[in-house]
GROMACS .gro file of C-alpha atoms in nm:
model
  241
    1MET     CA    1  -1.228   0.536  -3.078
    2ILE     CA    2  -1.575   0.389  -3.146
    3ALA     CA    3  -1.410   0.084  -3.300
    4LEU     CA    4  -1.190   0.038  -2.993
    5ILE     CA    5  -1.491   0.053  -2.761
    6ALA     CA    6  -1.678  -0.195  -2.979
    7LEU     CA    7  -1.383  -0.434  -2.963
    8LEU     CA    8  -1.364  -0.389  -2.588
    9LEU     CA    9  -1.732  -0.460  -2.534
   10ALA     CA   10  -1.715  -0.762  -2.766
   11ALA     CA   11  -1.415  -0.912  -2.589
   12GLU     CA   12  -1.461  -1.227  -2.382
   13ASP     CA   13  -1.327  -1.039  -2.078
   14PRO     CA   14  -1.358  -0.664  -2.142
   15ALA     CA   15  -1.235  -0.580  -1.793
   16ALA     CA   16  -0.908  -0.766  -1.853
   17HIS     CA   17  -0.861  -0.589  -2.186
   18CYS     CA   18  -0.921  -0.253  -2.023
   19VAL     CA   19  -0.672  -0.330  -1.745
   20THR     CA   20  -0.412  -0.421  -2.007
   21LEU     CA   21  -0.466  -0.080  -2.167
   22THR     CA   22  -0.401   0.093  -1.833
   23ARG     CA   23  -0.052  -0.054  -1.830
   24GLY     CA   24   0.042   0.053  -2.179
   25ASP     CA   25  -0.142   0.382  -2.229
   26PRO     CA   26  -0.329   0.493  -1.914
   27ALA     CA   27  -0.456   0.815  -2.071
   28GLU     CA   28  -0.614   0.617  -2.355
   29ALA     CA   29  -0.749   0.365  -2.103
   30GLU     CA   30  -0.910   0.652  -1.914
   31ARG     CA   31  -1.088   0.774  -2.226
   32ILE     CA   32  -1.206   0.426  -2.317
   33ALA     CA   33  -1.320   0.348  -1.962
   34GLU     CA   34  -1.528   0.666  -1.953
   35ARG     CA   35  -1.699   0.572  -2.281
   36TRP     CA   36  -1.739   0.212  -2.167
   37SER     CA   37  -1.908   0.341  -1.854
   38LEU     CA   38  -2.149   0.549  -2.061
   39ALA     CA   39  -2.218   0.242  -2.274
   40GLY     CA   40  -2.331   0.044  -1.968
   41GLY     CA   41  -2.001  -0.096  -1.842
   42GLY     CA   42  -2.118  -0.067  -1.481
   43SER     CA   43  -1.883  -0.126  -1.191
   44LYS     CA   44  -1.615  -0.290  -1.407
   45ALA     CA   45  -1.585   0.019  -1.623
   46LYS     CA   46  -1.557   0.241  -1.315
   47GLN     CA   47  -1.289   0.013  -1.172
   48CYS     CA   48  -1.092   0.033  -1.496
   49LEU     CA   49  -1.124   0.411  -1.486
   50GLY     CA   50  -0.984   0.406  -1.133
   51LEU     CA   51  -0.689   0.192  -1.242
   52ALA     CA   52  -0.619   0.422  -1.538
   53LEU     CA   53  -0.623   0.726  -1.311
   54THR     CA   54  -0.402   0.551  -1.056
   55ALA     CA   55  -0.149   0.479  -1.331
   56GLN     CA   56  -0.140   0.856  -1.393
   57SER     CA   57  -0.088   0.928  -1.020
   58ARG     CA   58  -0.427   1.105  -1.004
   59TYR     CA   59  -0.510   0.936  -0.678
   60ALA     CA   60  -0.805   1.142  -0.554
   61ASP     CA   61  -0.982   1.104  -0.890
   62ALA     CA   62  -0.900   0.733  -0.890
   63ALA     CA   63  -1.048   0.694  -0.542
   64ALA     CA   64  -1.370   0.859  -0.655
   65ALA     CA   65  -1.390   0.617  -0.950
   66PHE     CA   66  -1.333   0.314  -0.727
   67GLU     CA   67  -1.597   0.442  -0.484
   68ALA     CA   68  -1.842   0.478  -0.772
   69ALA     CA   69  -1.760   0.119  -0.873
   70ALA     CA   70  -1.827   0.004  -0.516
   71HIS     CA   71  -2.163   0.179  -0.499
   72LEU     CA   72  -2.267   0.029  -0.833
   73ALA     CA   73  -2.154  -0.316  -0.723
   74GLU     CA   74  -2.354  -0.287  -0.403
   75THR     CA   75  -2.660  -0.196  -0.607
   76GLU     CA   76  -2.594  -0.499  -0.828
   77LYS     CA   77  -2.544  -0.724  -0.519
   78ASP     CA   78  -2.195  -0.795  -0.650
   79ALA     CA   79  -1.946  -0.926  -0.390
   80GLN     CA   80  -1.670  -0.738  -0.574
   81ALA     CA   81  -1.788  -0.425  -0.395
   82ALA     CA   82  -1.546  -0.507  -0.111
   83THR     CA   83  -1.256  -0.516  -0.357
   84TYR     CA   84  -1.353  -0.180  -0.502
   85TRP     CA   85  -1.377  -0.026  -0.155
   86ALA     CA   86  -1.031  -0.165  -0.080
   87GLU     CA   87  -0.894  -0.006  -0.397
   88ALA     CA   88  -1.062   0.322  -0.304
   89GLY     CA   89  -0.900   0.312   0.040
   90ASN     CA   90  -0.558   0.249  -0.106
   91ALA     CA   91  -0.601   0.539  -0.349
   92ARG     CA   92  -0.715   0.768  -0.066
   93LEU     CA   93  -0.396   0.680   0.123
   94ALA     CA   94  -0.191   0.766  -0.186
   95ALA     CA   95  -0.379   1.097  -0.199
   96ASN     CA   96  -0.281   1.165   0.165
   97ASP     CA   97  -0.641   1.150   0.285
   98PRO     CA   98  -0.634   0.900   0.574
   99ILE     CA   99  -0.980   0.992   0.706
  100LYS     CA  100  -1.154   0.905   0.378
  101ALA     CA  101  -0.922   0.608   0.341
  102ARG     CA  102  -1.039   0.475   0.677
  103ALA     CA  103  -1.403   0.511   0.572
  104ALA     CA  104  -1.345   0.322   0.247
  105LEU     CA  105  -1.148   0.047   0.419
  106ASP     CA  106  -1.417   0.010   0.686
  107ALA     CA  107  -1.665  -0.038   0.402
  108ALA     CA  108  -1.436  -0.301   0.245
  109LEU     CA  109  -1.429  -0.500   0.569
  110ALA     CA  110  -1.796  -0.461   0.663
  111PRO     CA  111  -1.949  -0.736   0.444
  112GLY     CA  112  -1.698  -0.999   0.558
  113ALA     CA  113  -1.644  -1.099   0.194
  114LEU     CA  114  -1.264  -1.074   0.190
  115THR     CA  115  -1.038  -1.358   0.299
  116GLY     CA  116  -0.670  -1.445   0.294
  117LEU     CA  117  -0.423  -1.204   0.138
  118PRO     CA  118  -0.685  -0.946   0.020
  119LEU     CA  119  -0.820  -0.929   0.375
  120GLY     CA  120  -0.470  -0.888   0.516
  121GLU     CA  121  -0.390  -0.609   0.271
  122VAL     CA  122  -0.701  -0.417   0.375
  123HIS     CA  123  -0.601  -0.446   0.740
  124LEU     CA  124  -0.253  -0.327   0.643
  125ASP     CA  125  -0.391  -0.022   0.464
  126ARG     CA  126  -0.630   0.056   0.748
  127ALA     CA  127  -0.339   0.040   0.991
  128ARG     CA  128  -0.159   0.299   0.779
  129ALA     CA  129  -0.466   0.522   0.789
  130LEU     CA  130  -0.497   0.480   1.165
  131VAL     CA  131  -0.132   0.565   1.227
  132ALA     CA  132  -0.177   0.878   1.016
  133THR     CA  133  -0.468   0.984   1.236
  134GLY     CA  134  -0.289   0.899   1.561
  135ASP     CA  135  -0.480   0.583   1.656
  136MET     CA  136  -0.187   0.358   1.748
  137THR     CA  137  -0.397   0.107   1.940
  138GLY     CA  138  -0.630   0.052   1.646
  139ALA     CA  139  -0.333   0.028   1.412
  140ARG     CA  140  -0.177  -0.239   1.634
  141ALA     CA  141  -0.489  -0.455   1.604
  142ASP     CA  142  -0.497  -0.414   1.226
  143LEU     CA  143  -0.128  -0.495   1.190
  144ASP     CA  144  -0.174  -0.808   1.400
  145ALA     CA  145  -0.442  -0.912   1.150
  146ALA     CA  146  -0.224  -0.812   0.854
  147THR     CA  147   0.075  -1.019   0.968
  148HIS     CA  148  -0.161  -1.315   0.998
  149ASP     CA  149  -0.350  -1.286   0.669
  150ALA     CA  150  -0.076  -1.120   0.461
  151ALA     CA  151   0.220  -1.293   0.623
  152ASP     CA  152   0.415  -1.309   0.296
  153ASP     CA  153   0.404  -0.932   0.254
  154PRO     CA  154   0.722  -0.780   0.401
  155LEU     CA  155   0.549  -0.443   0.433
  156ALA     CA  156   0.314  -0.587   0.695
  157TRP     CA  157   0.610  -0.697   0.908
  158LEU     CA  158   0.800  -0.373   0.846
  159LEU     CA  159   0.510  -0.153   0.956
  160SER     CA  160   0.439  -0.380   1.252
  161ALA     CA  161   0.803  -0.354   1.361
  162THR     CA  162   0.803   0.023   1.316
  163LEU     CA  163   0.486   0.063   1.520
  164ALA     CA  164   0.625  -0.164   1.793
  165ARG     CA  165   0.939   0.051   1.811
  166ARG     CA  166   0.733   0.368   1.836
  167MET     CA  167   0.529   0.208   2.114
  168ASN     CA  168   0.852   0.104   2.295
  169ASP     CA  169   0.777  -0.268   2.250
  170LEU     CA  170   1.135  -0.368   2.169
  171PRO     CA  171   1.086  -0.750   2.176
  172ARG     CA  172   0.800  -0.723   1.924
  173ALA     CA  173   0.999  -0.478   1.711
  174LYS     CA  174   1.297  -0.717   1.697
  175SER     CA  175   1.079  -1.015   1.615
  176ASP     CA  176   0.885  -0.841   1.339
  177ILE     CA  177   1.184  -0.676   1.172
  178ALA     CA  178   1.348  -1.020   1.159
  179GLU     CA  179   1.043  -1.144   0.966
  180ALA     CA  180   1.066  -0.846   0.730
  181LEU     CA  181   1.435  -0.916   0.671
  182LYS     CA  182   1.359  -1.280   0.586
  183ARG     CA  183   1.131  -1.160   0.307
  184ALA     CA  184   1.298  -0.841   0.185
  185SER     CA  185   1.656  -0.800   0.301
  186ASP     CA  186   1.725  -0.613  -0.023
  187ASP     CA  187   1.473  -0.339   0.066
  188ALA     CA  188   1.638  -0.020   0.191
  189GLN     CA  189   1.339   0.069   0.408
  190VAL     CA  190   1.359  -0.266   0.584
  191GLN     CA  191   1.730  -0.223   0.644
  192LEU     CA  192   1.678   0.133   0.769
  193GLU     CA  193   1.422   0.015   1.024
  194ALA     CA  194   1.645  -0.276   1.124
  195GLY     CA  195   1.912  -0.019   1.203
  196ASN     CA  196   1.668   0.196   1.399
  197ILE     CA  197   1.561  -0.101   1.610
  198ALA     CA  198   1.919  -0.216   1.667
  199ALA     CA  199   2.010   0.134   1.780
  200LEU     CA  200   1.718   0.138   2.025
  201ALA     CA  201   1.842  -0.195   2.160
  202GLY     CA  202   2.190  -0.053   2.213
  203ASP     CA  203   2.340  -0.265   1.934
  204ALA     CA  204   2.567  -0.011   1.765
  205ALA     CA  205   2.736  -0.266   1.540
  206GLY     CA  206   2.403  -0.404   1.421
  207ALA     CA  207   2.269  -0.056   1.360
  208ARG     CA  208   2.575   0.043   1.162
  209THR     CA  209   2.557  -0.270   0.946
  210ALA     CA  210   2.188  -0.226   0.868
  211TRP     CA  211   2.216   0.145   0.795
  212THR     CA  212   2.516   0.080   0.570
  213ASN     CA  213   2.309  -0.177   0.380
  214ALA     CA  214   2.023   0.072   0.342
  215GLN     CA  215   2.254   0.339   0.208
  216ARG     CA  216   2.416   0.093  -0.033
  217LEU     CA  217   2.081  -0.035  -0.162
  218ALA     CA  218   1.923   0.306  -0.226
  219PRO     CA  219   2.173   0.590  -0.183
  220SER     CA  220   1.949   0.858  -0.334
  221ALA     CA  221   1.614   0.737  -0.199
  222PRO     CA  222   1.467   0.871   0.128
  223ALA     CA  223   1.557   0.550   0.316
  224GLY     CA  224   1.915   0.562   0.195
  225ILE     CA  225   1.950   0.930   0.277
  226ALA     CA  226   1.807   0.877   0.627
  227ALA     CA  227   2.048   0.588   0.677
  228GLY     CA  228   2.339   0.806   0.574
  229GLN     CA  229   2.234   1.071   0.824
  230ALA     CA  230   2.211   0.806   1.095
  231LEU     CA  231   2.557   0.675   1.006
  232ALA     CA  232   2.703   1.023   1.053
  233GLN     CA  233   2.696   0.972   1.430
  234PHE     CA  234   2.973   0.714   1.388
  235ASP     CA  235   3.204   0.957   1.211
  236THR     CA  236   3.510   1.051   1.413
  237PRO     CA  237   3.645   1.402   1.349
  238THR     CA  238   3.998   1.414   1.214
  239GLY     CA  239   4.248   1.442   1.500
  240ALA     CA  240   3.995   1.336   1.763
  241LYS     CA  241   4.124   1.108   2.037
   0.00000   0.00000   0.00000
C-alpha cells in the first residue's frame, strides 16, 4: 500500500491515476485516496475519494467528500471549487437529498466560473432538485439555461419536455421532446415521455407508437414497464364489439 501511494504521489498527474483506479477497483481507490489525503493531497485527493465512493453507490459519503474538496479548493483560491460543488450536488441528488443538492449547486454557480456544458449540467441538476422540492417556476428557469448551455444533452430536453407537460404547456412539451428524440430516440425514457405528450395532445396513434418503442427498448426497466401499462388501455377484451 505504501508503495502504491508513493507511485501515485510521484506520478506526473496523480489525480488522473487515482481516477483510473476508481474505475477498476473503487474500494482500493477509496483506501488510496484517504491515504493520499493524509499525505497532503488536498482537494484533488478529496475529489478522488468522492469519485471512488460514487463508484460504490455510497452517494451521501461521496457528497461529503466532494464538499470537503470544494472547501479546500476555496481556501486554496482554486477555481476548481465550482466543479467540486457541482459534483457534490449531483451526489446529493443521487442520495435523494434535494435540499442539500440545491445548496451545493447554488455554491457551484455562485462564483460564475463555469461555462458551456459544465454550466448547463449544473443548471440541469439544480432543476432536478427544484422539481423535487416543488419549485416548478425555478426549475423552468434552470431548464431553459440547461437547454441552452447543454443543448447536446438529451436529458436536458427530456426533463424540459416533462416539466412543460406537467405545467400544461403542450407546445413547449412537443417542441422539447422532439429535440430529445433527435438526440436519443433509442432511450426508453425519451420514448415513454414522447408517448405521454402525444396522449395529452390527443394523438393516440403517436402515443401507441412511442410507448411500443419504449417497451421494446427496455421491457424490464421502469420506463418500459410504465409504457406497457400505458399500452394496456388499447387492449380490446376478447368478444368486445
